[in-house]
Amino acid sequence: MAQFTLAAHLTCPLDKQLLTLQNRSLQCPSGHSFDIAKQGYVNLLPVQKKNSKDPGDSKEMIQARQRFLQSGLYQPISDELNQLVKTHLPSPSNDSLISIVDAGCGEGYYLSRLATENQLIEADNIELIGVDISKWGAQAATKYQLPITWVVGTNAQLPVAENSVDLIICMFGFYELEWFAKVLKPNGKVILAEAGPEHLIELREIIYPEVRRRDVPALKTADELGFTSRQQNQINFAPKTLNQAQIQDLLVMTPHLYRASYEGKQAAQALTKLDLSAQVVFRVLQYKGQG
Ligand SMILES: C[S@@+](CC[C@H](N)C(=O)[O-])C[C@H]1O[C@@H](n2cnc3c(N)ncnc32)[C@H](O)[C@@H]1O
């Protein structure tokens, strides 16, 4: 049985009360109980939010992403995130608990690297929670063997207490600003990372007959939900050469494989190497709090 790290602010997905650890399960005061999986994560996905039998990324997608990320090809993205967190996280000098949630954490690469590189795991008053709707994601994340709380759950109803979170990161994920506003403390921050218009352009030019360069979407409701924009920056990194296995993993872990035409897929599958560049847009929002 792998160890499970209990975060102080986890809540019951059925009635939002705080969960406590009883042997190998989490329980709320009304008696709802959630078993901790032997790998060391907990499933807090409400049944009504489970829109398919196996929601989120499949086991194959998660495995492909884990191999790809472990190869270090996206490390500059992780480094940029870690730098932004250093700038925007409140200083952990006082005694109050600082809570960081990775919403849509996938197989856990970014949160694990943030925890180790920024020495967050060494601080007693920082809790780290990774949430993904895919049980394969939470399961794979436990392999990092870090004191991080890995949870199967949805960004549309994050299973953490209202007004308890200092920072939410959402890396290429499905952000739900309305719910993020509920759980953030006043002045809490959100860091969003998304593909820029030139992201993976060399691959997209091979698999699509016509490439559309789209800017990141406007955050239309952010203002009325109480968020202000604090920073936006873009990182570009020069082409890196991917081998055949890395190209195939990249295709499996992104939506491109499903969107590409038959001819596009054939062309990508025939590639033995590819010089590929990346472009990622980071946006930092601050939650002002209600009223
Ligand atoms: C493109 S992947 C990014 C994963 C990870 N953040 C990364 O960059 O490696 C998107 C992730 O969001 C998860 N996901 C999809 N819908 C979700 C939801 N409503 N709540 C939480 N996670 C969700 C998927 O299972 C998948 O792991």
PDB file of C-alpha atoms and ligand atoms in Angstrom:
ATOM      1  CA  MET A   1       0.000   0.000   0.000  1.00  0.00           C
ATOM      2  CA  ALA A   2       1.487   3.322  -1.051  1.00  0.00           C
ATOM      3  CA  GLN A   3       1.441   6.263   1.300  1.00  0.00           C
ATOM      4  CA  PHE A   4      -1.315   8.880   0.972  1.00  0.00           C
ATOM      5  CA  THR A   5      -0.746  12.560   1.844  1.00  0.00           C
ATOM      6  CA  LEU A   6      -3.853  14.169   3.314  1.00  0.00           C
ATOM      7  CA  ALA A   7      -4.407  17.829   2.448  1.00  0.00           C
ATOM      8  CA  ALA A   8      -6.193  19.861   5.116  1.00  0.00           C
ATOM      9  CA  HIS A   9      -8.755  21.345   2.749  1.00  0.00           C
ATOM     10  CA  LEU A  10     -10.107  18.367   0.826  1.00  0.00           C
ATOM     11  CA  THR A  11     -13.893  18.307   0.755  1.00  0.00           C
ATOM     12  CA  CYS A  12     -16.590  15.728   0.214  1.00  0.00           C
ATOM     13  CA  PRO A  13     -17.847  15.917  -3.384  1.00  0.00           C
ATOM     14  CA  LEU A  14     -21.393  15.167  -2.174  1.00  0.00           C
ATOM     15  CA  ASP A  15     -21.902  17.774   0.560  1.00  0.00           C
ATOM     16  CA  LYS A  16     -18.685  19.865   0.541  1.00  0.00           C
ATOM     17  CA  GLN A  17     -17.814  19.117   4.201  1.00  0.00           C
ATOM     18  CA  LEU A  18     -14.165  18.665   5.132  1.00  0.00           C
ATOM     19  CA  LEU A  19     -12.766  15.149   4.846  1.00  0.00           C
ATOM     20  CA  THR A  20     -10.727  13.415   7.501  1.00  0.00           C
ATOM     21  CA  LEU A  21      -8.575  10.311   7.231  1.00  0.00           C
ATOM     22  CA  GLN A  22      -9.887   7.118   8.893  1.00  0.00           C
ATOM     23  CA  ASN A  23      -7.612   4.151   8.213  1.00  0.00           C
ATOM     24  CA  ARG A  24      -7.457   3.902   4.399  1.00  0.00           C
ATOM     25  CA  SER A  25     -10.472   6.062   3.606  1.00  0.00           C
ATOM     26  CA  LEU A  26     -11.529   9.691   3.707  1.00  0.00           C
ATOM     27  CA  GLN A  27     -14.776  10.441   5.530  1.00  0.00           C
ATOM     28  CA  CYS A  28     -17.004  13.459   5.948  1.00  0.00           C
ATOM     29  CA  PRO A  29     -19.088  14.140   9.095  1.00  0.00           C
ATOM     30  CA  SER A  30     -22.241  12.865   7.305  1.00  0.00           C
ATOM     31  CA  GLY A  31     -20.591   9.476   6.766  1.00  0.00           C
ATOM     32  CA  HIS A  32     -19.705   9.650   3.059  1.00  0.00           C
ATOM     33  CA  SER A  33     -16.594   7.578   2.608  1.00  0.00           C
ATOM     34  CA  PHE A  34     -13.965   7.446  -0.145  1.00  0.00           C
ATOM     35  CA  ASP A  35     -11.379   4.682  -0.244  1.00  0.00           C
ATOM     36  CA  ILE A  36      -7.756   5.475  -0.870  1.00  0.00           C
ATOM     37  CA  ALA A  37      -6.479   3.442  -3.809  1.00  0.00           C
ATOM     38  CA  LYS A  38      -3.547   1.128  -3.127  1.00  0.00           C
ATOM     39  CA  GLN A  39      -1.360   3.345  -5.357  1.00  0.00           C
ATOM     40  CA  GLY A  40      -1.969   6.297  -2.973  1.00  0.00           C
ATOM     41  CA  TYR A  41      -4.593   8.559  -4.582  1.00  0.00           C
ATOM     42  CA  VAL A  42      -8.275   9.179  -3.817  1.00  0.00           C
ATOM     43  CA  ASN A  43     -11.261   9.336  -6.142  1.00  0.00           C
ATOM     44  CA  LEU A  44     -13.516  12.334  -5.332  1.00  0.00           C
ATOM     45  CA  LEU A  45     -15.256  12.595  -8.688  1.00  0.00           C
ATOM     46  CA  PRO A  46     -19.009  13.015  -8.177  1.00  0.00           C
ATOM     47  CA  VAL A  47     -20.897  10.375 -10.174  1.00  0.00           C
ATOM     48  CA  GLN A  48     -23.042  13.019 -11.890  1.00  0.00           C
ATOM     49  CA  LYS A  49     -19.837  14.693 -13.185  1.00  0.00           C
ATOM     50  CA  LYS A  50     -18.581  11.425 -14.623  1.00  0.00           C
ATOM     51  CA  ASN A  51     -19.694  11.980 -18.191  1.00  0.00           C
ATOM     52  CA  SER A  52     -18.263   8.678 -19.426  1.00  0.00           C
ATOM     53  CA  LYS A  53     -17.140   5.354 -17.992  1.00  0.00           C
ATOM     54  CA  ASP A  54     -13.485   6.383 -18.201  1.00  0.00           C
ATOM     55  CA  PRO A  55     -13.432  10.212 -18.218  1.00  0.00           C
ATOM     56  CA  GLY A  56     -10.461  12.359 -19.204  1.00  0.00           C
ATOM     57  CA  ASP A  57      -7.272  11.172 -20.811  1.00  0.00           C
ATOM     58  CA  SER A  58      -6.983   7.448 -21.479  1.00  0.00           C
ATOM     59  CA  LYS A  59      -4.288   5.219 -20.021  1.00  0.00           C
ATOM     60  CA  GLU A  60      -2.440   5.317 -23.373  1.00  0.00           C
ATOM     61  CA  MET A  61      -2.493   9.134 -23.494  1.00  0.00           C
ATOM     62  CA  ILE A  62      -1.241   9.403 -19.923  1.00  0.00           C
ATOM     63  CA  GLN A  63       1.558   6.889 -20.544  1.00  0.00           C
ATOM     64  CA  ALA A  64       2.600   8.681 -23.753  1.00  0.00           C
ATOM     65  CA  ARG A  65       2.625  12.045 -21.926  1.00  0.00           C
ATOM     66  CA  GLN A  66       4.657  10.634 -19.052  1.00  0.00           C
ATOM     67  CA  ARG A  67       7.308   9.242 -21.415  1.00  0.00           C
ATOM     68  CA  PHE A  68       7.406  12.488 -23.413  1.00  0.00           C
ATOM     69  CA  LEU A  69       7.645  14.777 -20.378  1.00  0.00           C
ATOM     70  CA  GLN A  70      10.237  12.556 -18.694  1.00  0.00           C
ATOM     71  CA  SER A  71      12.475  13.017 -21.746  1.00  0.00           C
ATOM     72  CA  GLY A  72      12.840  16.674 -20.668  1.00  0.00           C
ATOM     73  CA  LEU A  73      11.658  18.176 -23.965  1.00  0.00           C
ATOM     74  CA  TYR A  74       9.152  20.449 -22.188  1.00  0.00           C
ATOM     75  CA  GLN A  75      11.427  21.345 -19.296  1.00  0.00           C
ATOM     76  CA  PRO A  76      11.603  25.049 -20.352  1.00  0.00           C
ATOM     77  CA  ILE A  77       7.819  25.204 -19.840  1.00  0.00           C
ATOM     78  CA  SER A  78       8.164  23.736 -16.373  1.00  0.00           C
ATOM     79  CA  ASP A  79      11.054  26.122 -15.605  1.00  0.00           C
ATOM     80  CA  GLU A  80       8.938  29.114 -16.629  1.00  0.00           C
ATOM     81  CA  LEU A  81       6.076  27.936 -14.416  1.00  0.00           C
ATOM     82  CA  ASN A  82       8.438  27.510 -11.471  1.00  0.00           C
ATOM     83  CA  GLN A  83       9.777  31.032 -11.997  1.00  0.00           C
ATOM     84  CA  LEU A  84       6.263  32.497 -12.128  1.00  0.00           C
ATOM     85  CA  VAL A  85       5.309  30.662  -8.955  1.00  0.00           C
ATOM     86  CA  LYS A  86       8.368  32.149  -7.213  1.00  0.00           C
ATOM     87  CA  THR A  87       7.180  35.607  -8.254  1.00  0.00           C
ATOM     88  CA  HIS A  88       3.510  35.184  -7.416  1.00  0.00           C
ATOM     89  CA  LEU A  89       3.291  32.853  -4.431  1.00  0.00           C
ATOM     90  CA  PRO A  90       2.928  34.569  -1.054  1.00  0.00           C
ATOM     91  CA  SER A  91       6.056  34.156   0.989  1.00  0.00           C
ATOM     92  CA  PRO A  92       5.759  31.033   3.175  1.00  0.00           C
ATOM     93  CA  SER A  93       7.356  32.830   6.106  1.00  0.00           C
ATOM     94  CA  ASN A  94       4.362  33.024   8.451  1.00  0.00           C
ATOM     95  CA  ASP A  95       2.494  30.074   9.954  1.00  0.00           C
ATOM     96  CA  SER A  96      -0.599  30.099   7.770  1.00  0.00           C
ATOM     97  CA  LEU A  97      -1.021  27.169   5.417  1.00  0.00           C
ATOM     98  CA  ILE A  98      -0.343  27.855   1.746  1.00  0.00           C
ATOM     99  CA  SER A  99      -2.364  25.699  -0.589  1.00  0.00           C
ATOM    100  CA  ILE A 100      -1.501  25.075  -4.255  1.00  0.00           C
ATOM    101  CA  VAL A 101      -3.788  23.155  -6.598  1.00  0.00           C
ATOM    102  CA  ASP A 102      -2.831  21.853 -10.046  1.00  0.00           C
ATOM    103  CA  ALA A 103      -6.182  21.681 -11.852  1.00  0.00           C
ATOM    104  CA  GLY A 104      -5.989  19.046 -14.594  1.00  0.00           C
ATOM    105  CA  CYS A 105      -2.579  17.814 -13.451  1.00  0.00           C
ATOM    106  CA  GLY A 106      -2.404  14.884 -15.884  1.00  0.00           C
ATOM    107  CA  GLU A 107       0.374  12.511 -14.828  1.00  0.00           C
ATOM    108  CA  GLY A 108       1.790  15.085 -12.413  1.00  0.00           C
ATOM    109  CA  TYR A 109       4.976  16.278 -14.138  1.00  0.00           C
ATOM    110  CA  TYR A 110       4.537  20.034 -13.608  1.00  0.00           C
ATOM    111  CA  LEU A 111       3.385  19.876  -9.985  1.00  0.00           C
ATOM    112  CA  SER A 112       6.061  17.338  -9.027  1.00  0.00           C
ATOM    113  CA  ARG A 113       8.792  19.391 -10.624  1.00  0.00           C
ATOM    114  CA  LEU A 114       7.459  22.569  -8.996  1.00  0.00           C
ATOM    115  CA  ALA A 115       7.502  20.783  -5.644  1.00  0.00           C
ATOM    116  CA  THR A 116      11.091  19.630  -5.944  1.00  0.00           C
ATOM    117  CA  GLU A 117      12.757  22.453  -7.924  1.00  0.00           C
ATOM    118  CA  ASN A 118      11.189  25.231  -5.804  1.00  0.00           C
ATOM    119  CA  GLN A 119      11.822  23.230  -2.611  1.00  0.00           C
ATOM    120  CA  LEU A 120       8.136  23.379  -1.688  1.00  0.00           C
ATOM    121  CA  ILE A 121       8.077  19.865  -0.281  1.00  0.00           C
ATOM    122  CA  GLU A 122      10.543  20.939   2.376  1.00  0.00           C
ATOM    123  CA  ALA A 123       8.172  23.580   3.790  1.00  0.00           C
ATOM    124  CA  ASP A 124       5.813  22.408   6.561  1.00  0.00           C
ATOM    125  CA  ASN A 125       3.144  24.950   5.755  1.00  0.00           C
ATOM    126  CA  ILE A 126       2.629  24.269   2.033  1.00  0.00           C
ATOM    127  CA  GLU A 127       0.148  21.729   0.752  1.00  0.00           C
ATOM    128  CA  LEU A 128       0.131  20.549  -2.840  1.00  0.00           C
ATOM    129  CA  ILE A 129      -2.935  19.017  -4.460  1.00  0.00           C
ATOM    130  CA  GLY A 130      -3.085  17.588  -7.996  1.00  0.00           C
ATOM    131  CA  VAL A 131      -6.560  17.030  -9.443  1.00  0.00           C
ATOM    132  CA  ASP A 132      -7.380  15.287 -12.704  1.00  0.00           C
ATOM    133  CA  ILE A 133     -10.570  13.761 -14.015  1.00  0.00           C
ATOM    134  CA  SER A 134      -8.586  10.801 -15.377  1.00  0.00           C
ATOM    135  CA  LYS A 135      -7.921   8.072 -12.834  1.00  0.00           C
ATOM    136  CA  TRP A 136      -4.958   7.056 -14.991  1.00  0.00           C
ATOM    137  CA  GLY A 137      -3.490  10.521 -14.439  1.00  0.00           C
ATOM    138  CA  ALA A 138      -3.797  10.359 -10.644  1.00  0.00           C
ATOM    139  CA  GLN A 139      -2.487   6.799 -10.640  1.00  0.00           C
ATOM    140  CA  ALA A 140       0.566   7.683 -12.769  1.00  0.00           C
ATOM    141  CA  ALA A 141       1.267  10.778 -10.634  1.00  0.00           C
ATOM    142  CA  THR A 142       1.706   8.651  -7.504  1.00  0.00           C
ATOM    143  CA  LYS A 143       4.828   7.198  -9.154  1.00  0.00           C
ATOM    144  CA  TYR A 144       6.693  10.448  -8.399  1.00  0.00           C
ATOM    145  CA  GLN A 145       6.530   9.344  -4.730  1.00  0.00           C
ATOM    146  CA  LEU A 146       6.256  12.871  -3.353  1.00  0.00           C
ATOM    147  CA  PRO A 147       4.124  14.188  -0.484  1.00  0.00           C
ATOM    148  CA  ILE A 148       1.491  15.530  -2.875  1.00  0.00           C
ATOM    149  CA  THR A 149      -2.234  14.794  -2.575  1.00  0.00           C
ATOM    150  CA  TRP A 150      -3.348  13.213  -5.873  1.00  0.00           C
ATOM    151  CA  VAL A 151      -7.077  13.292  -6.471  1.00  0.00           C
ATOM    152  CA  VAL A 152      -9.436  12.125  -9.204  1.00  0.00           C
ATOM    153  CA  GLY A 153     -11.865  15.019  -9.504  1.00  0.00           C
ATOM    154  CA  THR A 154     -13.126  17.727 -11.800  1.00  0.00           C
ATOM    155  CA  ASN A 155     -12.084  21.347 -12.256  1.00  0.00           C
ATOM    156  CA  ALA A 156     -15.802  22.138 -12.541  1.00  0.00           C
ATOM    157  CA  GLN A 157     -16.200  21.227  -8.857  1.00  0.00           C
ATOM    158  CA  LEU A 158     -12.747  21.142  -7.311  1.00  0.00           C
ATOM    159  CA  PRO A 159     -13.002  19.094  -4.086  1.00  0.00           C
ATOM    160  CA  VAL A 160     -11.340  21.708  -1.880  1.00  0.00           C
ATOM    161  CA  ALA A 161     -12.859  24.109   0.635  1.00  0.00           C
ATOM    162  CA  GLU A 162     -14.087  27.530  -0.391  1.00  0.00           C
ATOM    163  CA  ASN A 163     -11.668  30.356   0.324  1.00  0.00           C
ATOM    164  CA  SER A 164      -8.779  27.986   1.021  1.00  0.00           C
ATOM    165  CA  VAL A 165      -6.451  28.071  -2.014  1.00  0.00           C
ATOM    166  CA  ASP A 166      -3.570  30.492  -2.633  1.00  0.00           C
ATOM    167  CA  LEU A 167      -2.607  29.394  -6.133  1.00  0.00           C
ATOM    168  CA  ILE A 168      -4.214  27.333  -8.894  1.00  0.00           C
ATOM    169  CA  ILE A 169      -2.098  26.250 -11.829  1.00  0.00           C
ATOM    170  CA  CYS A 170      -3.747  24.920 -14.958  1.00  0.00           C
ATOM    171  CA  MET A 171      -1.303  23.666 -17.582  1.00  0.00           C
ATOM    172  CA  PHE A 172      -2.919  23.020 -20.956  1.00  0.00           C
ATOM    173  CA  GLY A 173      -6.020  22.092 -18.988  1.00  0.00           C
ATOM    174  CA  PHE A 174      -9.686  22.914 -18.884  1.00  0.00           C
ATOM    175  CA  TYR A 175      -9.968  25.889 -16.597  1.00  0.00           C
ATOM    176  CA  GLU A 176     -13.213  26.649 -14.783  1.00  0.00           C
ATOM    177  CA  LEU A 177     -12.807  30.197 -13.542  1.00  0.00           C
ATOM    178  CA  GLU A 178     -16.198  30.208 -11.841  1.00  0.00           C
ATOM    179  CA  TRP A 179     -15.200  27.352  -9.560  1.00  0.00           C
ATOM    180  CA  PHE A 180     -11.662  28.654  -9.160  1.00  0.00           C
ATOM    181  CA  ALA A 181     -13.139  31.909  -7.798  1.00  0.00           C
ATOM    182  CA  LYS A 182     -15.072  29.940  -5.166  1.00  0.00           C
ATOM    183  CA  VAL A 183     -12.047  28.150  -3.759  1.00  0.00           C
ATOM    184  CA  LEU A 184      -9.402  30.885  -3.995  1.00  0.00           C
ATOM    185  CA  LYS A 185      -8.582  33.105  -1.050  1.00  0.00           C
ATOM    186  CA  PRO A 186      -8.888  36.846  -1.705  1.00  0.00           C
ATOM    187  CA  ASN A 187      -5.752  37.850  -3.663  1.00  0.00           C
ATOM    188  CA  GLY A 188      -5.211  34.212  -4.643  1.00  0.00           C
ATOM    189  CA  LYS A 189      -3.738  33.669  -8.095  1.00  0.00           C
ATOM    190  CA  VAL A 190      -4.318  31.498 -11.131  1.00  0.00           C
ATOM    191  CA  ILE A 191      -1.558  30.610 -13.597  1.00  0.00           C
ATOM    192  CA  LEU A 192      -2.815  29.375 -16.961  1.00  0.00           C
ATOM    193  CA  ALA A 193      -0.511  27.906 -19.601  1.00  0.00           C
ATOM    194  CA  GLU A 194      -1.813  27.401 -23.106  1.00  0.00           C
ATOM    195  CA  ALA A 195      -0.516  26.683 -26.591  1.00  0.00           C
ATOM    196  CA  GLY A 196       0.382  29.847 -28.519  1.00  0.00           C
ATOM    197  CA  PRO A 197      -0.406  30.274 -32.229  1.00  0.00           C
ATOM    198  CA  GLU A 198       2.997  28.914 -33.300  1.00  0.00           C
ATOM    199  CA  HIS A 199       3.053  25.947 -30.882  1.00  0.00           C
ATOM    200  CA  LEU A 200       4.281  22.735 -32.564  1.00  0.00           C
ATOM    201  CA  ILE A 201       3.906  24.491 -35.896  1.00  0.00           C
ATOM    202  CA  GLU A 202       6.192  22.109 -37.813  1.00  0.00           C
ATOM    203  CA  LEU A 203       4.037  19.118 -36.804  1.00  0.00           C
ATOM    204  CA  ARG A 204       0.768  20.934 -37.509  1.00  0.00           C
ATOM    205  CA  GLU A 205       2.010  21.840 -40.986  1.00  0.00           C
ATOM    206  CA  ILE A 206       2.504  18.148 -41.696  1.00  0.00           C
ATOM    207  CA  ILE A 207      -0.785  16.833 -40.364  1.00  0.00           C
ATOM    208  CA  TYR A 208      -3.279  19.530 -41.410  1.00  0.00           C
ATOM    209  CA  PRO A 209      -3.948  20.654 -44.999  1.00  0.00           C
ATOM    210  CA  GLU A 210      -4.355  24.199 -43.669  1.00  0.00           C
ATOM    211  CA  VAL A 211      -2.926  25.465 -40.383  1.00  0.00           C
ATOM    212  CA  ARG A 212      -4.952  27.947 -38.328  1.00  0.00           C
ATOM    213  CA  ARG A 213      -2.907  30.152 -36.050  1.00  0.00           C
ATOM    214  CA  ARG A 214      -5.177  31.015 -33.133  1.00  0.00           C
ATOM    215  CA  ASP A 215      -4.426  33.307 -30.244  1.00  0.00           C
ATOM    216  CA  VAL A 216      -5.309  32.078 -26.770  1.00  0.00           C
ATOM    217  CA  PRO A 217      -9.016  32.648 -26.094  1.00  0.00           C
ATOM    218  CA  ALA A 218     -10.147  35.821 -24.353  1.00  0.00           C
ATOM    219  CA  LEU A 219     -11.117  35.260 -20.724  1.00  0.00           C
ATOM    220  CA  LYS A 220     -14.536  36.818 -21.169  1.00  0.00           C
ATOM    221  CA  THR A 221     -15.985  36.147 -17.722  1.00  0.00           C
ATOM    222  CA  ALA A 222     -12.790  36.784 -15.741  1.00  0.00           C
ATOM    223  CA  ASP A 223     -13.612  40.378 -14.947  1.00  0.00           C
ATOM    224  CA  GLU A 224     -17.140  39.783 -13.680  1.00  0.00           C
ATOM    225  CA  LEU A 225     -15.949  36.819 -11.603  1.00  0.00           C
ATOM    226  CA  GLY A 226     -13.562  39.144  -9.780  1.00  0.00           C
ATOM    227  CA  PHE A 227     -10.255  38.393 -11.531  1.00  0.00           C
ATOM    228  CA  THR A 228      -7.724  40.954 -12.703  1.00  0.00           C
ATOM    229  CA  SER A 229      -4.979  40.207 -15.169  1.00  0.00           C
ATOM    230  CA  ARG A 230      -1.552  40.471 -13.548  1.00  0.00           C
ATOM    231  CA  GLN A 231       0.807  39.255 -16.229  1.00  0.00           C
ATOM    232  CA  GLN A 232       0.909  37.670 -19.658  1.00  0.00           C
ATOM    233  CA  ASN A 233       4.037  36.353 -21.253  1.00  0.00           C
ATOM    234  CA  GLN A 234       4.966  34.042 -24.014  1.00  0.00           C
ATOM    235  CA  ILE A 235       7.849  31.653 -24.162  1.00  0.00           C
ATOM    236  CA  ASN A 236       9.230  30.337 -27.416  1.00  0.00           C
ATOM    237  CA  PHE A 237      11.843  27.715 -27.592  1.00  0.00           C
ATOM    238  CA  ALA A 238      13.974  26.950 -30.562  1.00  0.00           C
ATOM    239  CA  PRO A 239      13.362  23.744 -32.485  1.00  0.00           C
ATOM    240  CA  LYS A 240      14.465  20.555 -30.798  1.00  0.00           C
ATOM    241  CA  THR A 241      14.923  17.342 -32.717  1.00  0.00           C
ATOM    242  CA  LEU A 242      12.415  14.655 -31.793  1.00  0.00           C
ATOM    243  CA  ASN A 243      13.000  11.011 -32.643  1.00  0.00           C
ATOM    244  CA  GLN A 244      10.302   8.708 -34.001  1.00  0.00           C
ATOM    245  CA  ALA A 245       9.148   7.456 -30.590  1.00  0.00           C
ATOM    246  CA  GLN A 246       8.882  11.015 -29.250  1.00  0.00           C
ATOM    247  CA  ILE A 247       6.860  12.120 -32.287  1.00  0.00           C
ATOM    248  CA  GLN A 248       4.433   9.235 -31.772  1.00  0.00           C
ATOM    249  CA  ASP A 249       4.112   9.979 -28.042  1.00  0.00           C
ATOM    250  CA  LEU A 250       3.447  13.640 -28.788  1.00  0.00           C
ATOM    251  CA  LEU A 251       0.726  12.694 -31.248  1.00  0.00           C
ATOM    252  CA  VAL A 252      -0.955  10.373 -28.759  1.00  0.00           C
ATOM    253  CA  MET A 253      -0.829  12.875 -25.879  1.00  0.00           C
ATOM    254  CA  THR A 254      -2.358  15.808 -27.800  1.00  0.00           C
ATOM    255  CA  PRO A 255      -5.711  16.153 -29.603  1.00  0.00           C
ATOM    256  CA  HIS A 256      -3.866  16.433 -32.942  1.00  0.00           C
ATOM    257  CA  LEU A 257      -3.990  12.706 -33.663  1.00  0.00           C
ATOM    258  CA  TYR A 258      -7.793  12.737 -33.472  1.00  0.00           C
ATOM    259  CA  ARG A 259      -8.206  15.922 -35.477  1.00  0.00           C
ATOM    260  CA  ALA A 260      -5.769  15.088 -38.277  1.00  0.00           C
ATOM    261  CA  SER A 261      -6.937  13.768 -41.645  1.00  0.00           C
ATOM    262  CA  TYR A 262      -6.094  10.216 -42.703  1.00  0.00           C
ATOM    263  CA  GLU A 263      -3.304  11.529 -44.962  1.00  0.00           C
ATOM    264  CA  GLY A 264      -2.024  13.747 -42.135  1.00  0.00           C
ATOM    265  CA  LYS A 265      -1.812  10.808 -39.750  1.00  0.00           C
ATOM    266  CA  GLN A 266      -0.015   8.695 -42.334  1.00  0.00           C
ATOM    267  CA  ALA A 267       2.508  11.476 -42.941  1.00  0.00           C
ATOM    268  CA  ALA A 268       3.140  11.922 -39.199  1.00  0.00           C
ATOM    269  CA  GLN A 269       3.471   8.208 -38.605  1.00  0.00           C
ATOM    270  CA  ALA A 270       6.093   7.981 -41.358  1.00  0.00           C
ATOM    271  CA  LEU A 271       8.326  10.613 -39.747  1.00  0.00           C
ATOM    272  CA  THR A 272      11.599   9.352 -38.305  1.00  0.00           C
ATOM    273  CA  LYS A 273      12.701  12.717 -36.913  1.00  0.00           C
ATOM    274  CA  LEU A 274      11.342  16.223 -36.718  1.00  0.00           C
ATOM    275  CA  ASP A 275      12.705  19.604 -35.659  1.00  0.00           C
ATOM    276  CA  LEU A 276       9.931  21.021 -33.548  1.00  0.00           C
ATOM    277  CA  SER A 277       9.468  24.367 -31.835  1.00  0.00           C
ATOM    278  CA  ALA A 278       7.124  25.265 -29.012  1.00  0.00           C
ATOM    279  CA  GLN A 279       5.290  28.422 -28.018  1.00  0.00           C
ATOM    280  CA  VAL A 280       3.413  28.691 -24.751  1.00  0.00           C
ATOM    281  CA  VAL A 281       1.402  31.605 -23.394  1.00  0.00           C
ATOM    282  CA  PHE A 282       1.289  32.066 -19.625  1.00  0.00           C
ATOM    283  CA  ARG A 283      -1.420  34.218 -18.062  1.00  0.00           C
ATOM    284  CA  VAL A 284      -1.500  35.143 -14.401  1.00  0.00           C
ATOM    285  CA  LEU A 285      -4.800  36.258 -12.856  1.00  0.00           C
ATOM    286  CA  GLN A 286      -5.454  37.547  -9.376  1.00  0.00           C
ATOM    287  CA  TYR A 287      -8.739  36.997  -7.573  1.00  0.00           C
ATOM    288  CA  LYS A 288      -9.829  40.178  -5.857  1.00  0.00           C
ATOM    289  CA  GLY A 289     -12.454  38.463  -3.716  1.00  0.00           C
ATOM    290  CA  GLN A 290     -16.197  39.001  -3.595  1.00  0.00           C
ATOM    291  CA  GLY A 291     -17.581  42.517  -3.282  1.00  0.00           C
TER     292      GLY A 291
HETATM  293  C1  LIG B   1      -3.783  18.367 -22.221  1.00  0.00           C
HETATM  294  S1  LIG B   1      -3.855  17.448 -20.725  1.00  0.00           S
HETATM  295  C2  LIG B   1      -2.732  18.356 -19.691  1.00  0.00           C
HETATM  296  C3  LIG B   1      -2.244  17.576 -18.517  1.00  0.00           C
HETATM  297  C4  LIG B   1      -1.153  18.271 -17.679  1.00  0.00           C
HETATM  298  N1  LIG B   1      -1.606  19.510 -17.111  1.00  0.00           N
HETATM  299  C5  LIG B   1       0.079  18.515 -18.525  1.00  0.00           C
HETATM  300  O1  LIG B   1       0.227  19.599 -19.071  1.00  0.00           O
HETATM  301  O2  LIG B   1       0.891  17.584 -18.644  1.00  0.00           O
HETATM  302  C6  LIG B   1      -5.440  17.861 -20.059  1.00  0.00           C
HETATM  303  C7  LIG B   1      -5.765  17.092 -18.795  1.00  0.00           C
HETATM  304  O3  LIG B   1      -7.014  17.569 -18.297  1.00  0.00           O
HETATM  305  C8  LIG B   1      -7.751  16.463 -17.800  1.00  0.00           C
HETATM  306  N2  LIG B   1      -9.162  16.901 -17.755  1.00  0.00           N
HETATM  307  C9  LIG B   1     -10.075  16.967 -18.754  1.00  0.00           C
HETATM  308  N3  LIG B   1     -11.239  17.478 -18.297  1.00  0.00           N
HETATM  309  C10 LIG B   1     -11.046  17.748 -16.967  1.00  0.00           C
HETATM  310  C11 LIG B   1     -11.867  18.283 -15.934  1.00  0.00           C
HETATM  311  N4  LIG B   1     -13.120  18.665 -16.177  1.00  0.00           N
HETATM  312  N5  LIG B   1     -11.368  18.399 -14.698  1.00  0.00           N
HETATM  313  C12 LIG B   1     -10.081  18.016 -14.428  1.00  0.00           C
HETATM  314  N6  LIG B   1      -9.250  17.501 -15.366  1.00  0.00           N
HETATM  315  C13 LIG B   1      -9.729  17.378 -16.617  1.00  0.00           C
HETATM  316  C14 LIG B   1      -7.411  15.322 -18.734  1.00  0.00           C
HETATM  317  O4  LIG B   1      -7.665  14.061 -18.160  1.00  0.00           O
HETATM  318  C15 LIG B   1      -5.931  15.587 -18.993  1.00  0.00           C
HETATM  319  O5  LIG B   1      -5.115  14.916 -18.083  1.00  0.00           O
END
